[in-house]
Every structure is written in C-alpha cells, then in structure tokens.
mmCIF file with all atom_site columns, C-alpha atoms in Angstrom:
data_model
loop_
_atom_site.group_PDB
_atom_site.id
_atom_site.type_symbol
_atom_site.label_atom_id
_atom_site.label_alt_id
_atom_site.label_comp_id
_atom_site.label_asym_id
_atom_site.label_entity_id
_atom_site.label_seq_id
_atom_site.pdbx_PDB_ins_code
_atom_site.Cartn_x
_atom_site.Cartn_y
_atom_site.Cartn_z
_atom_site.occupancy
_atom_site.B_iso_or_equiv
_atom_site.pdbx_formal_charge
_atom_site.auth_seq_id
_atom_site.auth_comp_id
_atom_site.auth_asym_id
_atom_site.auth_atom_id
_atom_site.pdbx_PDB_model_num
ATOM 1  C CA . MET A 1 1  ? 8.251   -13.859 2.705   1.00 0.00 ? 1  MET A CA 1
ATOM 2  C CA . PRO A 1 2  ? 9.268   -14.772 -0.892  1.00 0.00 ? 2  PRO A CA 1
ATOM 3  C CA . LEU A 1 3  ? 7.532   -17.363 -2.978  1.00 0.00 ? 3  LEU A CA 1
ATOM 4  C CA . ASP A 1 4  ? 8.948   -20.886 -2.712  1.00 0.00 ? 4  ASP A CA 1
ATOM 5  C CA . TRP A 1 5  ? 8.666   -22.292 -5.893  1.00 0.00 ? 5  TRP A CA 1
ATOM 6  C CA . ALA A 1 6  ? 9.598   -25.895 -4.252  1.00 0.00 ? 6  ALA A CA 1
ATOM 7  C CA . GLU A 1 7  ? 6.477   -25.460 -2.113  1.00 0.00 ? 7  GLU A CA 1
ATOM 8  C CA . VAL A 1 8  ? 4.258   -24.572 -4.895  1.00 0.00 ? 8  VAL A CA 1
ATOM 9  C CA . THR A 1 9  ? 5.495   -27.467 -6.857  1.00 0.00 ? 9  THR A CA 1
ATOM 10 C CA . LYS A 1 10 ? 4.787   -29.919 -3.827  1.00 0.00 ? 10 LYS A CA 1
ATOM 11 C CA . ARG A 1 11 ? 1.353   -28.555 -3.577  1.00 0.00 ? 11 ARG A CA 1
ATOM 12 C CA . TYR A 1 12 ? -0.015  -28.376 -7.006  1.00 0.00 ? 12 TYR A CA 1
ATOM 13 C CA . ALA A 1 13 ? 2.269   -31.202 -8.651  1.00 0.00 ? 13 ALA A CA 1
ATOM 14 C CA . GLY A 1 14 ? -0.733  -33.907 -9.014  1.00 0.00 ? 14 GLY A CA 1
ATOM 15 C CA . GLY A 1 15 ? -3.099  -30.718 -9.312  1.00 0.00 ? 15 GLY A CA 1
ATOM 16 C CA . ALA A 1 16 ? -5.544  -29.436 -6.995  1.00 0.00 ? 16 ALA A CA 1
ATOM 17 C CA . LYS A 1 17 ? -9.025  -28.225 -6.586  1.00 0.00 ? 17 LYS A CA 1
ATOM 18 C CA . ILE A 1 18 ? -8.899  -24.993 -4.291  1.00 0.00 ? 18 ILE A CA 1
ATOM 19 C CA . PRO A 1 19 ? -11.445 -22.621 -3.177  1.00 0.00 ? 19 PRO A CA 1
ATOM 20 C CA . THR A 1 20 ? -12.100 -18.963 -4.789  1.00 0.00 ? 20 THR A CA 1
ATOM 21 C CA . VAL A 1 21 ? -11.672 -15.892 -3.120  1.00 0.00 ? 21 VAL A CA 1
ATOM 22 C CA . ALA A 1 22 ? -15.057 -15.334 -3.063  1.00 0.00 ? 22 ALA A CA 1
ATOM 23 C CA . GLY A 1 23 ? -15.786 -19.013 -1.665  1.00 0.00 ? 23 GLY A CA 1
ATOM 24 C CA . GLY A 1 24 ? -18.569 -21.343 -2.718  1.00 0.00 ? 24 GLY A CA 1
ATOM 25 C CA . ARG A 1 25 ? -16.997 -22.699 -5.734  1.00 0.00 ? 25 ARG A CA 1
ATOM 26 C CA . SER A 1 26 ? -13.755 -24.535 -6.521  1.00 0.00 ? 26 SER A CA 1
ATOM 27 C CA . PHE A 1 27 ? -11.162 -23.450 -9.143  1.00 0.00 ? 27 PHE A CA 1
ATOM 28 C CA . GLU A 1 28 ? -8.875  -26.185 -10.832 1.00 0.00 ? 28 GLU A CA 1
ATOM 29 C CA . VAL A 1 29 ? -5.211  -26.070 -10.909 1.00 0.00 ? 29 VAL A CA 1
ATOM 30 C CA . ALA A 1 30 ? -3.825  -28.781 -13.495 1.00 0.00 ? 30 ALA A CA 1
ATOM 31 C CA . GLY A 1 31 ? -0.539  -29.012 -12.686 1.00 0.00 ? 31 GLY A CA 1
ATOM 32 C CA . VAL A 1 32 ? 2.777   -27.291 -12.364 1.00 0.00 ? 32 VAL A CA 1
ATOM 33 C CA . ASP A 1 33 ? 6.273   -27.143 -13.545 1.00 0.00 ? 33 ASP A CA 1
ATOM 34 C CA . ASP A 1 34 ? 9.388   -25.032 -13.418 1.00 0.00 ? 34 ASP A CA 1
ATOM 35 C CA . GLU A 1 35 ? 7.752   -22.141 -15.535 1.00 0.00 ? 35 GLU A CA 1
ATOM 36 C CA . ALA A 1 36 ? 4.067   -21.805 -14.633 1.00 0.00 ? 36 ALA A CA 1
ATOM 37 C CA . VAL A 1 37 ? 1.318   -22.892 -12.281 1.00 0.00 ? 37 VAL A CA 1
ATOM 38 C CA . TYR A 1 38 ? -1.177  -24.279 -14.873 1.00 0.00 ? 38 TYR A CA 1
ATOM 39 C CA . ILE A 1 39 ? -4.865  -23.710 -14.466 1.00 0.00 ? 39 ILE A CA 1
ATOM 40 C CA . ARG A 1 40 ? -8.324  -24.898 -16.198 1.00 0.00 ? 40 ARG A CA 1
ATOM 41 C CA . THR A 1 41 ? -11.872 -24.319 -16.053 1.00 0.00 ? 41 THR A CA 1
ATOM 42 C CA . PRO A 1 42 ? -14.784 -25.824 -18.247 1.00 0.00 ? 42 PRO A CA 1
ATOM 43 C CA . LEU A 1 43 ? -14.332 -23.075 -21.136 1.00 0.00 ? 43 LEU A CA 1
ATOM 44 C CA . TRP A 1 44 ? -10.643 -22.452 -20.820 1.00 0.00 ? 44 TRP A CA 1
ATOM 45 C CA . SER A 1 45 ? -7.364  -23.323 -19.802 1.00 0.00 ? 45 SER A CA 1
ATOM 46 C CA . ASP A 1 46 ? -4.170  -21.157 -19.065 1.00 0.00 ? 46 ASP A CA 1
ATOM 47 C CA . ALA A 1 47 ? -0.885  -20.527 -17.183 1.00 0.00 ? 47 ALA A CA 1
ATOM 48 C CA . LEU A 1 48 ? 0.141   -18.314 -14.891 1.00 0.00 ? 48 LEU A CA 1
ATOM 49 C CA . ARG A 1 49 ? 4.015   -17.463 -15.081 1.00 0.00 ? 49 ARG A CA 1
ATOM 50 C CA . ARG A 1 50 ? 6.210   -17.979 -12.369 1.00 0.00 ? 50 ARG A CA 1
ATOM 51 C CA . GLU A 1 51 ? 7.954   -14.968 -12.554 1.00 0.00 ? 51 GLU A CA 1
ATOM 52 C CA . HIS A 1 52 ? 4.163   -12.980 -12.566 1.00 0.00 ? 52 HIS A CA 1
ATOM 53 C CA . LEU A 1 53 ? 3.639   -14.851 -9.433  1.00 0.00 ? 53 LEU A CA 1
ATOM 54 C CA . GLU A 1 54 ? 7.154   -14.221 -7.759  1.00 0.00 ? 54 GLU A CA 1
ATOM 55 C CA . LYS A 1 55 ? 6.822   -10.286 -8.740  1.00 0.00 ? 55 LYS A CA 1
ATOM 56 C CA . ALA A 1 56 ? 3.300   -10.067 -7.154  1.00 0.00 ? 56 ALA A CA 1
ATOM 57 C CA . VAL A 1 57 ? 4.715   -12.237 -3.851  1.00 0.00 ? 57 VAL A CA 1
ATOM 58 C CA . ASP A 1 58 ? 7.476   -9.345  -3.589  1.00 0.00 ? 58 ASP A CA 1
ATOM 59 C CA . GLN A 1 59 ? 5.314   -6.532  -3.985  1.00 0.00 ? 59 GLN A CA 1
ATOM 60 C CA . LEU A 1 60 ? 2.733   -7.696  -1.804  1.00 0.00 ? 60 LEU A CA 1
ATOM 61 C CA . ASP A 1 61 ? 5.673   -7.780  0.803   1.00 0.00 ? 61 ASP A CA 1
ATOM 62 C CA . GLN A 1 62 ? 7.004   -4.363  -0.117  1.00 0.00 ? 62 GLN A CA 1
ATOM 63 C CA . GLY A 1 63 ? 3.399   -3.074  0.326   1.00 0.00 ? 63 GLY A CA 1
ATOM 64 C CA . GLY A 1 64 ? 2.962   -2.233  -3.183  1.00 0.00 ? 64 GLY A CA 1
ATOM 65 C CA . LEU A 1 65 ? 0.068   -4.613  -3.465  1.00 0.00 ? 65 LEU A CA 1
ATOM 66 C CA . SER A 1 66 ? -3.150  -5.173  -1.120  1.00 0.00 ? 66 SER A CA 1
ATOM 67 C CA . ARG A 1 67 ? -3.621  -8.654  0.672   1.00 0.00 ? 67 ARG A CA 1
ATOM 68 C CA . ARG A 1 68 ? -7.032  -7.895  0.222   1.00 0.00 ? 68 ARG A CA 1
ATOM 69 C CA . ALA A 1 69 ? -8.387  -10.109 -3.111  1.00 0.00 ? 69 ALA A CA 1
ATOM 70 C CA . GLY A 1 70 ? -10.442 -7.494  -4.761  1.00 0.00 ? 70 GLY A CA 1
ATOM 71 C CA . GLN A 1 71 ? -7.969  -4.551  -4.404  1.00 0.00 ? 71 GLN A CA 1
ATOM 72 C CA . PHE A 1 72 ? -5.121  -7.220  -5.287  1.00 0.00 ? 72 PHE A CA 1
ATOM 73 C CA . VAL A 1 73 ? -6.748  -8.261  -8.441  1.00 0.00 ? 73 VAL A CA 1
ATOM 74 C CA . GLU A 1 74 ? -6.915  -4.442  -9.824  1.00 0.00 ? 74 GLU A CA 1
ATOM 75 C CA . LEU A 1 75 ? -3.473  -3.563  -8.498  1.00 0.00 ? 75 LEU A CA 1
ATOM 76 C CA . TYR A 1 76 ? -1.841  -7.084  -10.025 1.00 0.00 ? 76 TYR A CA 1
ATOM 77 C CA . ARG A 1 77 ? -3.661  -5.835  -13.409 1.00 0.00 ? 77 ARG A CA 1
ATOM 78 C CA . THR A 1 78 ? -1.917  -2.970  -13.412 1.00 0.00 ? 78 THR A CA 1
ATOM 79 C CA . GLU A 1 79 ? 1.366   -3.399  -11.808 1.00 0.00 ? 79 GLU A CA 1
ATOM 80 C CA . VAL A 1 80 ? 2.420   -6.985  -12.541 1.00 0.00 ? 80 VAL A CA 1
ATOM 81 C CA . ALA A 1 81 ? 0.462   -8.374  -15.399 1.00 0.00 ? 81 ALA A CA 1
ATOM 82 C CA . ASP A 1 82 ? -2.878  -8.060  -17.221 1.00 0.00 ? 82 ASP A CA 1
ATOM 83 C CA . VAL A 1 83 ? -2.984  -11.779 -17.221 1.00 0.00 ? 83 VAL A CA 1
ATOM 84 C CA . ARG A 1 84 ? -5.473  -14.180 -15.380 1.00 0.00 ? 84 ARG A CA 1
ATOM 85 C CA . PRO A 1 85 ? -5.409  -11.513 -12.084 1.00 0.00 ? 85 PRO A CA 1
ATOM 86 C CA . THR A 1 86 ? -8.452  -13.177 -10.548 1.00 0.00 ? 86 THR A CA 1
ATOM 87 C CA . SER A 1 87 ? -6.917  -16.559 -10.897 1.00 0.00 ? 87 SER A CA 1
ATOM 88 C CA . VAL A 1 88 ? -3.812  -15.338 -9.714  1.00 0.00 ? 88 VAL A CA 1
ATOM 89 C CA . ALA A 1 89 ? -5.803  -14.373 -6.428  1.00 0.00 ? 89 ALA A CA 1
ATOM 90 C CA . HIS A 1 90 ? -7.276  -17.715 -5.885  1.00 0.00 ? 90 HIS A CA 1
ATOM 91 C CA . VAL A 1 91 ? -4.061  -19.360 -6.047  1.00 0.00 ? 91 VAL A CA 1
ATOM 92 C CA . LEU A 1 92 ? -2.178  -16.613 -3.931  1.00 0.00 ? 92 LEU A CA 1
ATOM 93 C CA . LYS A 1 93 ? -4.923  -16.987 -1.288  1.00 0.00 ? 93 LYS A CA 1
ATOM 94 C CA . ASP A 1 94 ? -4.705  -20.825 -1.282  1.00 0.00 ? 94 ASP A CA 1
ATOM 95 C CA . LEU A 1 95 ? -0.789  -20.116 -0.819  1.00 0.00 ? 95 LEU A CA 1
ATOM 96 C CA . GLY A 1 96 ? -1.540  -18.045 2.202   1.00 0.00 ? 96 GLY A CA 1
ATOM 97 C CA . PHE A 1 97 ? -0.591  -14.491 0.675   1.00 0.00 ? 97 PHE A CA 1
ATOM 98 C CA . LEU A 1 98 ? -4.251  -13.187 0.503   1.00 0.00 ? 98 LEU A CA 1
ATOM 99 C CA . GLU A 1 99 ? -6.612  -12.709 3.264   1.00 0.00 ? 99 GLU A CA 1
#
C-alpha cells in the first residue's frame, strides 16, 4: 500500500514520541510538512525526505526491501538513500510498514 502523506501529516503534525525498532527507548518526531518528517535527538536534528520515505514504501510493496527492521536498514542505505536509515525504520515501523 502506498504511503498516504495526508495520514503521515495528521499523525506527526504536532510532533510525537515513537518507540525505536529495538524497543525500550523513544524517538522524537518534531513535526512534518509537505516535504519531510522532521526528527530530533538531544544531539542532532534532521529531516527524512518525503521522496525517500515514499520510495522506501514502494520498494517494500514490490519486495525490494525487507520488512524486518535490521535488514531494512542495510537495504535502505544502498537502494534508497544513505540518510538516517535507522531513523527511517523507526518512522516506518510506527506507521505499520515494518515488523
């Protein structure tokens, strides 16, 4: 199923604390707009580009990426973008795309 950006916007518009893929810790989504999901930790902040998230979900649907978080991270890095792959996994797991 394709990534519904309206749902992403609704879910993260006010920011959110989401569980990490390993569990036991939380991860902060600072906000969202038409271009990206914004993330923040105590040490850094960054943006997860919409185009990369959509491409990842498309590849998940086509079987090109694993739905298992650990394997997803390695494949995402080489097949989609080498930009915060673990952070992308946290967000996509929270959205129900990863196991």
